[in-house]
Amino acid sequence: MTPTMIGVIGGSGLYDLDTLTDKRWTKVSTPWGPPSDEILTGTLDGVPMAFLPRHGRGHVHSPSTVPYRANIDALKRLGVTDVISISACGSFRETLAPGDFVVIDQFIDRTFARDKSFFGTGCVAHVSMAHPTCPRLGAACLDAAQDAGITVHDGGTYLAMEGPQFSTLAESRMYRDSWGADVIGMTNMPEAKLAREAELCYASLAMVTDYDSWHPDHGAVEISDIIRVLTGNADKARALIARLPALLGADRAPCPHGCDRALDHALMTAPDKRNPALLARLDAVAGRVL
């Protein structure tokens, strides 16, 4: 058993957690540069928690410029064991209405302008992404949402686009009809991939704000409409987060799905061929196996 520490990455509209006790904003340095912002640390019902606003307070980072590697490294460096990613998204399904939450279990990654791995020349690694989220952690988020009275859907495929522009109508129809995506957003990739490389349990909660552009009765996405829904979703997210400590507990066993052992067989580069400079940067995310 190891102590639980919950890490929450807040998306658009969620920039603070006022429910934490003993809270303080902590500056964390990483070998990958500074994270999006200082990290709010504290406790909630006796369980340590760290909150990181993905876009920074004041929303200063676009989806493409979020320092994803620094964010995940900083959380791991603080001792986080379980990461809850909360993000706004558009919906491709009538049944996933604005204001609803979706517990994501699959991704389609269409991003192209971001650093997607901690590893590379000098230390090559390949982790499995067949099941990119942690079922144990996703189930806890589902229970917390239901207990908070949130309309929540269990399972969905998240299409991660580069942005920052919203989809064209043709793209929206393709993602929905041909590719089978359920929601669309701009920030869960490469975040989920990096969390897996860092051996962190990762769950994604998508907060629906709109129907993207495919819906004949809603037309183009309007940022004013999204902001209005974001406000209500942020309050729901805080209510959900408040219920997680009781569900996850103060101590945790090894992940039954192996998230915390993702690097066991992932490293490919022979020990005598590994780059010492890169190994030094991997001290937090891969220290267990190096």
Short mmCIF file of C-alpha atoms in Angstrom, two decimals:
data_model
loop_
_atom_site.label_atom_id
_atom_site.label_comp_id
_atom_site.label_asym_id
_atom_site.label_seq_id
_atom_site.Cartn_x
_atom_site.Cartn_y
_atom_site.Cartn_z
CA MET A 1 0.00 0.00 0.00
CA THR A 2 1.17 3.52 -0.80
CA PRO A 3 -0.33 6.88 0.20
CA THR A 4 -2.87 8.27 -2.25
CA MET A 5 -2.30 11.71 -3.71
CA ILE A 6 -4.93 12.95 -6.13
CA GLY A 7 -3.87 15.25 -8.93
CA VAL A 8 -6.51 17.28 -10.73
CA ILE A 9 -5.79 19.01 -14.04
CA GLY A 10 -8.44 21.68 -14.48
CA GLY A 11 -9.57 22.63 -17.94
CA SER A 12 -11.27 25.70 -19.36
CA GLY A 13 -13.37 27.38 -16.68
CA LEU A 14 -11.74 25.55 -13.75
CA TYR A 15 -8.74 27.49 -12.44
CA ASP A 16 -8.90 26.98 -8.66
CA LEU A 17 -10.18 24.59 -5.99
CA ASP A 18 -11.59 26.47 -3.02
CA THR A 19 -12.51 23.26 -1.18
CA LEU A 20 -8.92 22.38 -0.22
CA THR A 21 -7.68 22.92 3.32
CA ASP A 22 -4.12 24.06 4.15
CA LYS A 23 -3.87 25.13 0.54
CA ARG A 24 -0.91 26.92 -0.97
CA TRP A 25 0.31 27.62 -4.49
CA THR A 26 3.61 25.78 -5.00
CA LYS A 27 6.19 26.52 -7.68
CA VAL A 28 7.58 23.31 -9.16
CA SER A 29 10.65 23.19 -11.41
CA THR A 30 11.01 20.41 -13.98
CA PRO A 31 13.65 19.39 -16.53
CA TRP A 32 11.02 20.04 -19.21
CA GLY A 33 10.52 23.69 -18.32
CA PRO A 34 7.91 25.33 -16.09
CA PRO A 35 4.40 23.82 -15.89
CA SER A 36 1.33 25.79 -16.89
CA ASP A 37 1.21 27.52 -13.51
CA GLU A 38 2.08 27.02 -9.89
CA ILE A 39 0.34 23.99 -8.41
CA LEU A 40 -2.25 24.34 -5.68
CA THR A 41 -1.54 21.78 -2.97
CA GLY A 42 -3.55 20.93 0.12
CA THR A 43 -5.77 18.25 1.57
CA LEU A 44 -9.37 17.25 1.07
CA ASP A 45 -10.95 15.04 3.73
CA GLY A 46 -7.49 14.01 4.87
CA VAL A 47 -6.22 13.01 1.41
CA PRO A 48 -3.41 15.08 -0.18
CA MET A 49 -4.37 16.76 -3.42
CA ALA A 50 -2.64 18.80 -6.11
CA PHE A 51 -4.52 21.02 -8.55
CA LEU A 52 -3.00 22.36 -11.76
CA PRO A 53 -4.89 24.75 -14.07
CA ARG A 54 -4.00 23.39 -17.51
CA HIS A 55 -4.21 26.75 -19.26
CA GLY A 56 -2.81 28.71 -16.31
CA ARG A 57 -4.72 31.19 -14.20
CA GLY A 58 -6.13 33.78 -16.55
CA HIS A 59 -6.12 31.21 -19.38
CA VAL A 60 -2.74 32.14 -20.88
CA HIS A 61 -1.90 28.88 -22.71
CA SER A 62 -3.57 27.77 -25.93
CA PRO A 63 -4.08 24.00 -26.38
CA SER A 64 -0.95 23.84 -28.54
CA THR A 65 1.29 25.71 -26.09
CA VAL A 66 0.30 23.92 -22.88
CA PRO A 67 3.56 22.47 -21.48
CA TYR A 68 2.21 18.94 -21.22
CA ARG A 69 5.50 17.24 -20.33
CA ALA A 70 6.27 19.74 -17.59
CA ASN A 71 2.74 19.40 -16.19
CA ILE A 72 2.89 15.61 -15.86
CA ASP A 73 6.46 15.66 -14.55
CA ALA A 74 5.54 18.27 -11.93
CA LEU A 75 2.60 16.22 -10.66
CA LYS A 76 4.70 13.06 -10.49
CA ARG A 77 7.50 14.98 -8.76
CA LEU A 78 5.03 16.14 -6.07
CA GLY A 79 4.00 12.54 -5.36
CA VAL A 80 0.71 12.39 -7.25
CA THR A 81 -0.52 8.83 -7.81
CA ASP A 82 -3.87 9.40 -9.54
CA VAL A 83 -4.56 12.08 -12.16
CA ILE A 84 -8.09 13.31 -12.92
CA SER A 85 -8.15 15.29 -16.15
CA ILE A 86 -11.10 17.65 -16.53
CA SER A 87 -11.67 19.36 -19.86
CA ALA A 88 -14.31 21.06 -21.95
CA CYS A 89 -15.45 19.32 -25.11
CA GLY A 90 -17.92 19.40 -27.97
CA SER A 91 -20.42 16.58 -28.46
CA PHE A 92 -21.06 14.45 -31.54
CA ARG A 93 -24.09 12.69 -30.03
CA GLU A 94 -27.60 13.95 -29.32
CA THR A 95 -27.55 12.02 -26.06
CA LEU A 96 -24.43 13.84 -24.83
CA ALA A 97 -25.96 17.24 -24.17
CA PRO A 98 -24.31 20.47 -23.02
CA GLY A 99 -23.86 20.24 -19.26
CA ASP A 100 -23.37 16.45 -19.32
CA PHE A 101 -20.10 14.77 -18.29
CA VAL A 102 -18.47 11.83 -20.09
CA VAL A 103 -15.98 9.41 -18.54
CA ILE A 104 -13.65 8.93 -21.49
CA ASP A 105 -12.14 5.51 -22.20
CA GLN A 106 -10.70 5.92 -25.72
CA PHE A 107 -8.90 8.56 -27.77
CA ILE A 108 -8.20 9.42 -31.39
CA ASP A 109 -5.12 11.66 -31.47
CA ARG A 110 -5.12 14.21 -34.30
CA THR A 111 -2.67 16.64 -32.68
CA PHE A 112 0.60 17.34 -34.49
CA ALA A 113 2.38 20.36 -32.97
CA ARG A 114 3.22 18.99 -29.51
CA ASP A 115 5.98 17.01 -27.79
CA LYS A 116 4.32 13.65 -27.16
CA SER A 117 6.89 11.65 -25.23
CA PHE A 118 9.42 11.93 -22.42
CA PHE A 119 11.59 9.41 -24.24
CA GLY A 120 13.59 9.67 -27.46
CA THR A 121 17.08 9.35 -28.89
CA GLY A 122 19.30 7.94 -26.16
CA CYS A 123 16.48 6.22 -24.28
CA VAL A 124 13.72 4.76 -26.40
CA ALA A 125 10.54 3.43 -24.79
CA HIS A 126 7.21 2.13 -26.06
CA VAL A 127 4.24 1.97 -23.65
CA SER A 128 0.88 0.37 -24.38
CA MET A 129 -2.00 2.75 -25.11
CA ALA A 130 -4.61 0.16 -26.07
CA HIS A 131 -6.57 1.15 -22.98
CA PRO A 132 -5.43 4.76 -22.41
CA THR A 133 -7.31 5.48 -19.20
CA CYS A 134 -7.42 3.70 -15.85
CA PRO A 135 -10.69 1.76 -15.38
CA ARG A 136 -10.37 1.88 -11.58
CA LEU A 137 -10.00 5.64 -11.55
CA GLY A 138 -12.69 6.11 -14.21
CA ALA A 139 -15.13 4.09 -12.12
CA ALA A 140 -14.43 6.31 -9.10
CA CYS A 141 -15.13 9.41 -11.21
CA LEU A 142 -18.36 7.87 -12.46
CA ASP A 143 -19.51 7.13 -8.90
CA ALA A 144 -18.54 10.62 -7.74
CA ALA A 145 -20.44 12.26 -10.59
CA GLN A 146 -23.55 10.20 -9.98
CA ASP A 147 -23.41 10.93 -6.25
CA ALA A 148 -23.16 14.65 -7.06
CA GLY A 149 -26.30 14.46 -9.20
CA ILE A 150 -24.44 15.08 -12.46
CA THR A 151 -25.71 13.59 -15.70
CA VAL A 152 -22.72 11.43 -16.59
CA HIS A 153 -22.07 8.88 -19.33
CA ASP A 154 -19.81 5.85 -18.82
CA GLY A 155 -17.41 5.53 -21.74
CA GLY A 156 -16.77 7.53 -24.87
CA THR A 157 -14.17 8.21 -27.55
CA TYR A 158 -12.49 11.62 -27.41
CA LEU A 159 -11.17 13.08 -30.68
CA ALA A 160 -8.18 15.29 -29.81
CA MET A 161 -7.72 18.01 -32.44
CA GLU A 162 -4.86 20.50 -32.61
CA GLY A 163 -6.91 23.70 -32.58
CA PRO A 164 -7.12 26.45 -31.57
CA GLN A 165 -9.81 26.87 -34.21
CA PHE A 166 -12.98 24.78 -33.95
CA SER A 167 -13.85 22.14 -36.56
CA THR A 168 -15.13 22.78 -40.04
CA LEU A 169 -18.52 21.27 -40.79
CA ALA A 170 -16.89 18.64 -43.02
CA GLU A 171 -14.46 17.66 -40.27
CA SER A 172 -17.20 17.51 -37.68
CA ARG A 173 -19.29 15.20 -39.85
CA MET A 174 -16.28 12.97 -40.60
CA TYR A 175 -15.27 12.61 -36.96
CA ARG A 176 -18.85 11.81 -36.00
CA ASP A 177 -20.10 9.62 -38.84
CA SER A 178 -17.01 7.92 -40.27
CA TRP A 179 -14.67 7.76 -37.30
CA GLY A 180 -17.19 7.11 -34.54
CA ALA A 181 -15.92 9.73 -32.11
CA ASP A 182 -18.28 10.79 -29.32
CA VAL A 183 -16.74 14.08 -28.20
CA ILE A 184 -14.07 16.46 -29.45
CA GLY A 185 -11.53 18.49 -27.51
CA MET A 186 -8.03 19.95 -27.78
CA THR A 187 -6.13 19.04 -24.61
CA ASN A 188 -6.26 15.36 -23.58
CA MET A 189 -3.47 14.47 -25.97
CA PRO A 190 -0.59 14.07 -25.43
CA GLU A 191 -1.54 14.41 -21.77
CA ALA A 192 -2.87 10.83 -21.50
CA LYS A 193 0.18 9.41 -23.28
CA LEU A 194 2.58 11.24 -20.98
CA ALA A 195 0.68 10.13 -17.89
CA ARG A 196 1.06 6.52 -19.02
CA GLU A 197 4.80 7.00 -19.59
CA ALA A 198 5.04 8.50 -16.10
CA GLU A 199 3.24 5.44 -14.67
CA LEU A 200 0.34 7.51 -13.37
CA CYS A 201 -3.25 6.31 -13.24
CA TYR A 202 -5.18 8.70 -15.50
CA ALA A 203 -8.90 9.32 -15.91
CA SER A 204 -10.51 11.83 -18.25
CA LEU A 205 -13.73 13.66 -17.51
CA ALA A 206 -15.06 15.54 -20.52
CA MET A 207 -17.53 18.34 -19.78
CA VAL A 208 -19.83 18.88 -22.75
CA THR A 209 -20.26 22.55 -23.69
CA ASP A 210 -21.74 22.37 -27.20
CA TYR A 211 -22.65 20.16 -30.17
CA ASP A 212 -19.66 21.17 -32.31
CA SER A 213 -20.80 22.15 -35.83
CA TRP A 214 -22.48 18.97 -37.13
CA HIS A 215 -25.82 19.54 -35.38
CA PRO A 216 -28.43 21.02 -37.80
CA ASP A 217 -30.27 22.85 -35.01
CA HIS A 218 -27.22 24.44 -33.40
CA GLY A 219 -24.99 25.52 -36.28
CA ALA A 220 -21.55 26.97 -35.64
CA VAL A 221 -19.88 26.85 -32.25
CA GLU A 222 -20.19 30.22 -30.48
CA ILE A 223 -17.64 30.98 -27.77
CA SER A 224 -20.22 33.00 -25.81
CA ASP A 225 -22.45 29.92 -25.53
CA ILE A 226 -19.50 27.79 -24.44
CA ILE A 227 -18.49 30.22 -21.69
CA ARG A 228 -22.03 30.21 -20.30
CA VAL A 229 -22.04 26.41 -20.03
CA LEU A 230 -18.48 26.35 -18.67
CA THR A 231 -19.53 28.25 -15.56
CA GLY A 232 -22.11 25.66 -14.61
CA ASN A 233 -19.79 22.78 -15.48
CA ALA A 234 -17.03 24.14 -13.23
CA ASP A 235 -19.38 24.08 -10.23
CA LYS A 236 -20.33 20.49 -11.05
CA ALA A 237 -16.67 19.53 -11.36
CA ARG A 238 -15.91 20.91 -7.89
CA ALA A 239 -18.79 18.90 -6.43
CA LEU A 240 -17.47 15.76 -8.11
CA ILE A 241 -13.89 16.33 -6.92
CA ALA A 242 -15.11 16.78 -3.34
CA ARG A 243 -16.38 13.17 -3.38
CA LEU A 244 -13.18 11.54 -4.69
CA PRO A 245 -11.17 11.23 -1.44
CA ALA A 246 -13.81 9.04 0.17
CA LEU A 247 -13.95 6.82 -2.92
CA LEU A 248 -10.20 6.50 -3.48
CA GLY A 249 -9.13 6.30 0.15
CA ALA A 250 -5.98 7.48 1.90
CA ASP A 251 -3.95 4.46 0.79
CA ARG A 252 -3.89 2.52 -2.45
CA ALA A 253 -2.78 -0.90 -3.58
CA PRO A 254 -0.88 -1.37 -6.85
CA CYS A 255 -3.11 -0.52 -9.79
CA PRO A 256 -4.95 -3.70 -10.86
CA HIS A 257 -4.61 -2.57 -14.47
CA GLY A 258 -0.85 -2.00 -14.33
CA CYS A 259 -0.84 1.78 -14.92
CA ASP A 260 1.82 2.21 -12.23
CA ARG A 261 4.00 -0.46 -13.88
CA ALA A 262 3.68 0.70 -17.49
CA LEU A 263 7.45 0.90 -17.98
CA ASP A 264 8.21 -2.63 -16.80
CA HIS A 265 8.91 -3.86 -20.34
CA ALA A 266 8.90 -0.57 -22.26
CA LEU A 267 12.56 0.47 -22.34
CA MET A 268 14.28 -0.62 -25.55
CA THR A 269 17.68 1.09 -25.44
CA ALA A 270 20.49 -1.03 -23.99
CA PRO A 271 21.75 0.34 -20.65
CA ASP A 272 25.23 1.04 -22.01
CA LYS A 273 23.75 3.02 -24.93
CA ARG A 274 21.51 5.30 -22.89
CA ASN A 275 22.10 9.04 -22.92
CA PRO A 276 23.02 10.20 -19.39
CA ALA A 277 21.62 13.69 -20.04
CA LEU A 278 18.21 12.28 -20.99
CA LEU A 279 18.27 9.86 -18.07
CA ALA A 280 18.80 12.79 -15.73
CA ARG A 281 15.64 14.46 -17.11
CA LEU A 282 13.69 11.22 -16.52
CA ASP A 283 14.44 11.07 -12.79
CA ALA A 284 10.83 11.68 -11.72
CA VAL A 285 8.76 10.08 -14.46
CA ALA A 286 10.90 6.93 -14.91
CA GLY A 287 13.01 6.77 -11.78
CA ARG A 288 11.42 3.47 -10.70
CA VAL A 289 12.88 1.54 -13.64
CA LEU A 290 16.09 3.49 -14.28
#
